[in-house]
C-alpha positions as MATLAB code, in Angstrom:
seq = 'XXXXXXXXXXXXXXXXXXXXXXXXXXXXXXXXXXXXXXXXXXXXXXXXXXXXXXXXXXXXXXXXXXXXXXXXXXXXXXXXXXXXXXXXXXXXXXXXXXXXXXXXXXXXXXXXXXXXXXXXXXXXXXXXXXXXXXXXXXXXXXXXXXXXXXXXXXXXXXXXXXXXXXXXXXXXXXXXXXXXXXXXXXXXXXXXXXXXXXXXXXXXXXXXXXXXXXXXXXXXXXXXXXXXXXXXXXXXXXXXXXXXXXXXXXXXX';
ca = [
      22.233   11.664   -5.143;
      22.147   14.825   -2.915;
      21.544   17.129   -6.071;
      18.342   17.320   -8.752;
      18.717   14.306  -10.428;
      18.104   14.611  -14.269;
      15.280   12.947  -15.940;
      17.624   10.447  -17.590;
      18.726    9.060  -14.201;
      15.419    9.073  -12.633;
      14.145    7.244  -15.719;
      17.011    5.143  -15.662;
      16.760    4.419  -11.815;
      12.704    3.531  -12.665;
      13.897    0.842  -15.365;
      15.687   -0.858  -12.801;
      13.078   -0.436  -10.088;
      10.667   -2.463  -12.543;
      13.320   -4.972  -13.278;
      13.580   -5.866   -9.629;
      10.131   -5.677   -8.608;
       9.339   -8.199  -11.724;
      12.238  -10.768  -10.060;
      11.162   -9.851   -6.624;
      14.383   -8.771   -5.563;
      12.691   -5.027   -5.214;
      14.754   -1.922   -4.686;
      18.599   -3.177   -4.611;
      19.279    0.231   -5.339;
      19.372    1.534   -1.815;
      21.614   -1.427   -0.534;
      24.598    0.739   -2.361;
      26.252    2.778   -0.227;
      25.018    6.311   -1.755;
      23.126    9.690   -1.182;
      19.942    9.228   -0.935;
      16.936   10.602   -3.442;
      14.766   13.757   -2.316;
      11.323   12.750   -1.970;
      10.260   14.506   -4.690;
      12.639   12.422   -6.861;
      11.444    9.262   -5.207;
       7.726   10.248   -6.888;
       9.320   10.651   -9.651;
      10.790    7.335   -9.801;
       7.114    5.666   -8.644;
       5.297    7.522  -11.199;
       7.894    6.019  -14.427;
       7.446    2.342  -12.604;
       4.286    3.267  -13.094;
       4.055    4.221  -15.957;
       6.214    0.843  -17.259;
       3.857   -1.384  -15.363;
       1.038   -0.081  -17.304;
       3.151    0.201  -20.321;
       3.546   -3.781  -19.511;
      -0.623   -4.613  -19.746;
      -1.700   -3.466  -16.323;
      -3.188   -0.797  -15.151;
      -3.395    1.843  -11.614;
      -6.865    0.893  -10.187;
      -6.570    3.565   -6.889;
      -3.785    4.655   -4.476;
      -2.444    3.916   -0.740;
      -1.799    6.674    1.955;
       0.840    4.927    4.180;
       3.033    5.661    7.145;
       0.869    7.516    9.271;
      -0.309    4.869   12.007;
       1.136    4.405   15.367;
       2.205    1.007   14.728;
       3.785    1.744   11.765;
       5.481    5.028   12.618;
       7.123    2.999   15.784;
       7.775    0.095   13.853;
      10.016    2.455   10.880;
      10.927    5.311   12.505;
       9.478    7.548   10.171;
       6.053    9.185    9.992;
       4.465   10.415    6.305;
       2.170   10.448    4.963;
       3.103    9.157    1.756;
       1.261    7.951   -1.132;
       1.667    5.110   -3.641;
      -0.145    3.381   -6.463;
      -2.380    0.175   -6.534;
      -2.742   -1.779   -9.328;
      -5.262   -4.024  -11.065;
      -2.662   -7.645  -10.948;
      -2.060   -7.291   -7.281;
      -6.029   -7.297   -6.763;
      -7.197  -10.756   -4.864;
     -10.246  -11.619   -3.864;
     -11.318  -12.590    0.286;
     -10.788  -16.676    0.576;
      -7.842  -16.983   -1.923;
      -4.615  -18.819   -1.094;
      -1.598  -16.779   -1.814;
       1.518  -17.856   -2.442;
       3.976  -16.694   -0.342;
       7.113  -17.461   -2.427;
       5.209  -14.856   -5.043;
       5.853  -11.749   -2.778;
       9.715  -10.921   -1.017;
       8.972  -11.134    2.693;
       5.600  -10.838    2.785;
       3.661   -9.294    5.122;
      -0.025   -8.048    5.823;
      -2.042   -5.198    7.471;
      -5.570   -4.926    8.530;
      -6.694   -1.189    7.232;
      -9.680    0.032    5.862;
     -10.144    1.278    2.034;
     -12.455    3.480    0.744;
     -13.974    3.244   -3.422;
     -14.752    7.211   -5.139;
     -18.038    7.388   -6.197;
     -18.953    9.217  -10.113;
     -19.543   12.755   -7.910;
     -15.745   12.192   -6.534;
     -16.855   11.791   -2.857;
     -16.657    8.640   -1.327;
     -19.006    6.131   -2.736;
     -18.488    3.090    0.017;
     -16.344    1.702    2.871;
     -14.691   -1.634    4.074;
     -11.876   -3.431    5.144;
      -9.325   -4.749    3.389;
      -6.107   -7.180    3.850;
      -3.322   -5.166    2.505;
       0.099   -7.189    1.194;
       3.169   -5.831    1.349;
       6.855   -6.824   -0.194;
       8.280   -6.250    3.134;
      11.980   -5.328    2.604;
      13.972   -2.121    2.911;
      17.522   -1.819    1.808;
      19.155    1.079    3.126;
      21.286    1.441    6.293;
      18.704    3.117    7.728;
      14.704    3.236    6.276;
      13.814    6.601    4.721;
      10.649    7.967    3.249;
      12.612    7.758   -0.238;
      13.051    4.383   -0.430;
       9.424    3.705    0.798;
       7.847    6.255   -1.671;
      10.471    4.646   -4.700;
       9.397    1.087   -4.117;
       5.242    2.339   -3.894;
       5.143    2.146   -0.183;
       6.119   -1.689   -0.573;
       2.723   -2.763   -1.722;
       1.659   -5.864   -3.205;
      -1.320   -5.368   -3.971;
      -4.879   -6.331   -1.413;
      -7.514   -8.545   -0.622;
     -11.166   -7.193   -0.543;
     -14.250   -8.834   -0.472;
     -16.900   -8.162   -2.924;
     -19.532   -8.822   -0.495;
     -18.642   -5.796    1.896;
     -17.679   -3.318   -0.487;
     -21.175   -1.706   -1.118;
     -21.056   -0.586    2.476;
     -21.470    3.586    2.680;
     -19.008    4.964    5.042;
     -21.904    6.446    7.374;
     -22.025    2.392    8.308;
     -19.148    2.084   10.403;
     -19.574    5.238   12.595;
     -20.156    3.200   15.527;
     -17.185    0.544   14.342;
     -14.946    0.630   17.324;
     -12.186   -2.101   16.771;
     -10.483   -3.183   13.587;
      -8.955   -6.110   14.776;
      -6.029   -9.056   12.440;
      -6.160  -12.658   13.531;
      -4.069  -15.202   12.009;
      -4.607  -18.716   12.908;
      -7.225  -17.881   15.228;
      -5.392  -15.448   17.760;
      -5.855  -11.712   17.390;
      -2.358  -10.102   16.594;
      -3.258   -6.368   16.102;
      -6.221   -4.303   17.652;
      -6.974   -0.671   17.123;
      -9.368    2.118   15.604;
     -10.508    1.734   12.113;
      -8.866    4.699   10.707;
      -4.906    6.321   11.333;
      -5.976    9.900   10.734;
      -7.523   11.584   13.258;
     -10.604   12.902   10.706;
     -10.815    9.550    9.277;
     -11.188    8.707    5.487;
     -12.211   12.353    4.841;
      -9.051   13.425    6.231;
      -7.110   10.989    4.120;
      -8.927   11.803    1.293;
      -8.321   15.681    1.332;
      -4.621   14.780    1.993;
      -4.322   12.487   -0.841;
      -6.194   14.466   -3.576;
      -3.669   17.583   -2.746;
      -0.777   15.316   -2.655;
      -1.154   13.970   -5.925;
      -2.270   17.515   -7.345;
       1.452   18.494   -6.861;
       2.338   15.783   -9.391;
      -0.392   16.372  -11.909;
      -2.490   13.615  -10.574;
      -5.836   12.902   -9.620;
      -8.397   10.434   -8.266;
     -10.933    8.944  -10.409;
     -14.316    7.671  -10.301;
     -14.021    3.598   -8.890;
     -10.368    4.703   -7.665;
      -9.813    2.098   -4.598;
      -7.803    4.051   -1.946;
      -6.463    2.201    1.176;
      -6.880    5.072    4.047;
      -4.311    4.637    6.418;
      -4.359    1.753    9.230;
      -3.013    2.551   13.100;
      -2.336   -1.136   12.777;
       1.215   -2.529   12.733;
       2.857   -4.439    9.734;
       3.154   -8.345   10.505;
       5.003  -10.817    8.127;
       3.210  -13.929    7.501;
       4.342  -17.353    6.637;
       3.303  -20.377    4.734;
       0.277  -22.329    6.028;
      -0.693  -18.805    8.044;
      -4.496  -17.788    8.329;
      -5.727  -14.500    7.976;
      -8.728  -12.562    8.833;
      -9.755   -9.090    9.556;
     -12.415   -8.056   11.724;
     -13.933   -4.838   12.083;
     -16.331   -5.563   16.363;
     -15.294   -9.420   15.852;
     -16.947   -9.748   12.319;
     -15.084  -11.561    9.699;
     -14.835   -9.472    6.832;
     -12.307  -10.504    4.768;
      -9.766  -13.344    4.712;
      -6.837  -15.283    3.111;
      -4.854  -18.350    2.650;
      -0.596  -18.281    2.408;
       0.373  -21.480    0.760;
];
């Protein structure tokens, strides 16, 4: 698909995106040998999904900026940043068991989200679990297919308890840190942008103005983590820690 691709296609290309997400066989569109979409077309495709999902009974509660971290970046080969859509199902809460055969390949990241307050700024800070459908398709990864399958998220855990917390609370946070089953696995900063969740904010807010979006008051919006993606199993333990506090946790079953 090297040229423009009609709004037929697109739309026809997001049908089949929602089909496969729903039977969690997401994105066997890019395992055909074919030219890939612009980026611009991959939006396109993520906003109808969207659209279908919330067509479907649920709803976009915030957004992800993704692909900007060290560990990441080395771990793909790519660098964004891209953006993608959370939704109101794929919210769990800290402490809940997930199961694993609910999610293609699943895999986590520590990261830290930020919630917009009524004026637009941000209202509060905290860390989060993110969940991710861990599979690409292609014969090589490309910021297409990430940006068509929503940055392969599946949703987050947050806990209630911690997400109050103003951002001005963690400017002397040094280490976001991801154990599972008790041994750290991932260390780093607490944000992937060099100016932090303002940075990713500003980014965000014009990258969605080029598609006619815009965040809204109680939007969730997972900033960015230097972190590294790690697939998790069955029986696996998971906590993030932001200076070797336990802030928010889950079960895989």
């Amino acid at each position: 698909m090297a040229n423009a691709q009609s709004r037929s296609v697109l739309k026809t290309l997001a049908a089949r995106q929602w089909h496969d997400y729903q039977r969690r066989t997401p994105g066997t569109y890019f395992a055909e040998a074919r030219d890939s979409l612009t980026l611009d077309e991959a939006y396109a495709v993520q906003m109808e999904v969207a659209r279908l999902r919330c067509e479907a009974g649920d709803a976009v509660v915030g957004y992800k900026v993704g692909c900007i971290g060290s560990g990441v970046v080395e771990q793909f080969g790519m660098s964004g940043p891209i953006h993608a859509r959370l939704f109101r199902s794929e919210i769990r809460n800290s402490g809940e068991k997930l199961q694993y055969n609910a999610y293609a390949n699943l895999a986590i990241e520590g990261e830290m989200a930020v919630r917009i307050g009524t004026n637009g700024g941000i209202e509060a800070a905290f860390p989060v679990i993110e969940l991710h459908h861990f599979v690409f398709r292609g014969p090589r990864k490309t910021l297409a297919e990430l940006v068509a399958n929503n940055g392969i998220n599946a949703g987050a855990v947050i806990s209630s308890r911690h997400t109050t917390t103003v951002l001005e609370d963690w400017t002397a946070a040094r280490t976001l840190s991801v154990v599972v089953n008790g041994v750290t696995i991932d260390a780093g900063a607490l944000w992937a942008m060099r100016g932090g969740a303002a940075e990713a904010i500003e980014w965000l807010r014009h990258d969605l103005g080029r598609f006619g979006a815009s965040l809204r008051p109680g939007d969730l919006v997972l900033g960015g983590t230097p972190l590294g993606l790690n697939p998790v199993k069955p029986g696996d333990h998971v906590i993030v820690l932001v200076d070797d506090r336990e802030y928010v946790a889950c079960r895989i079953a």
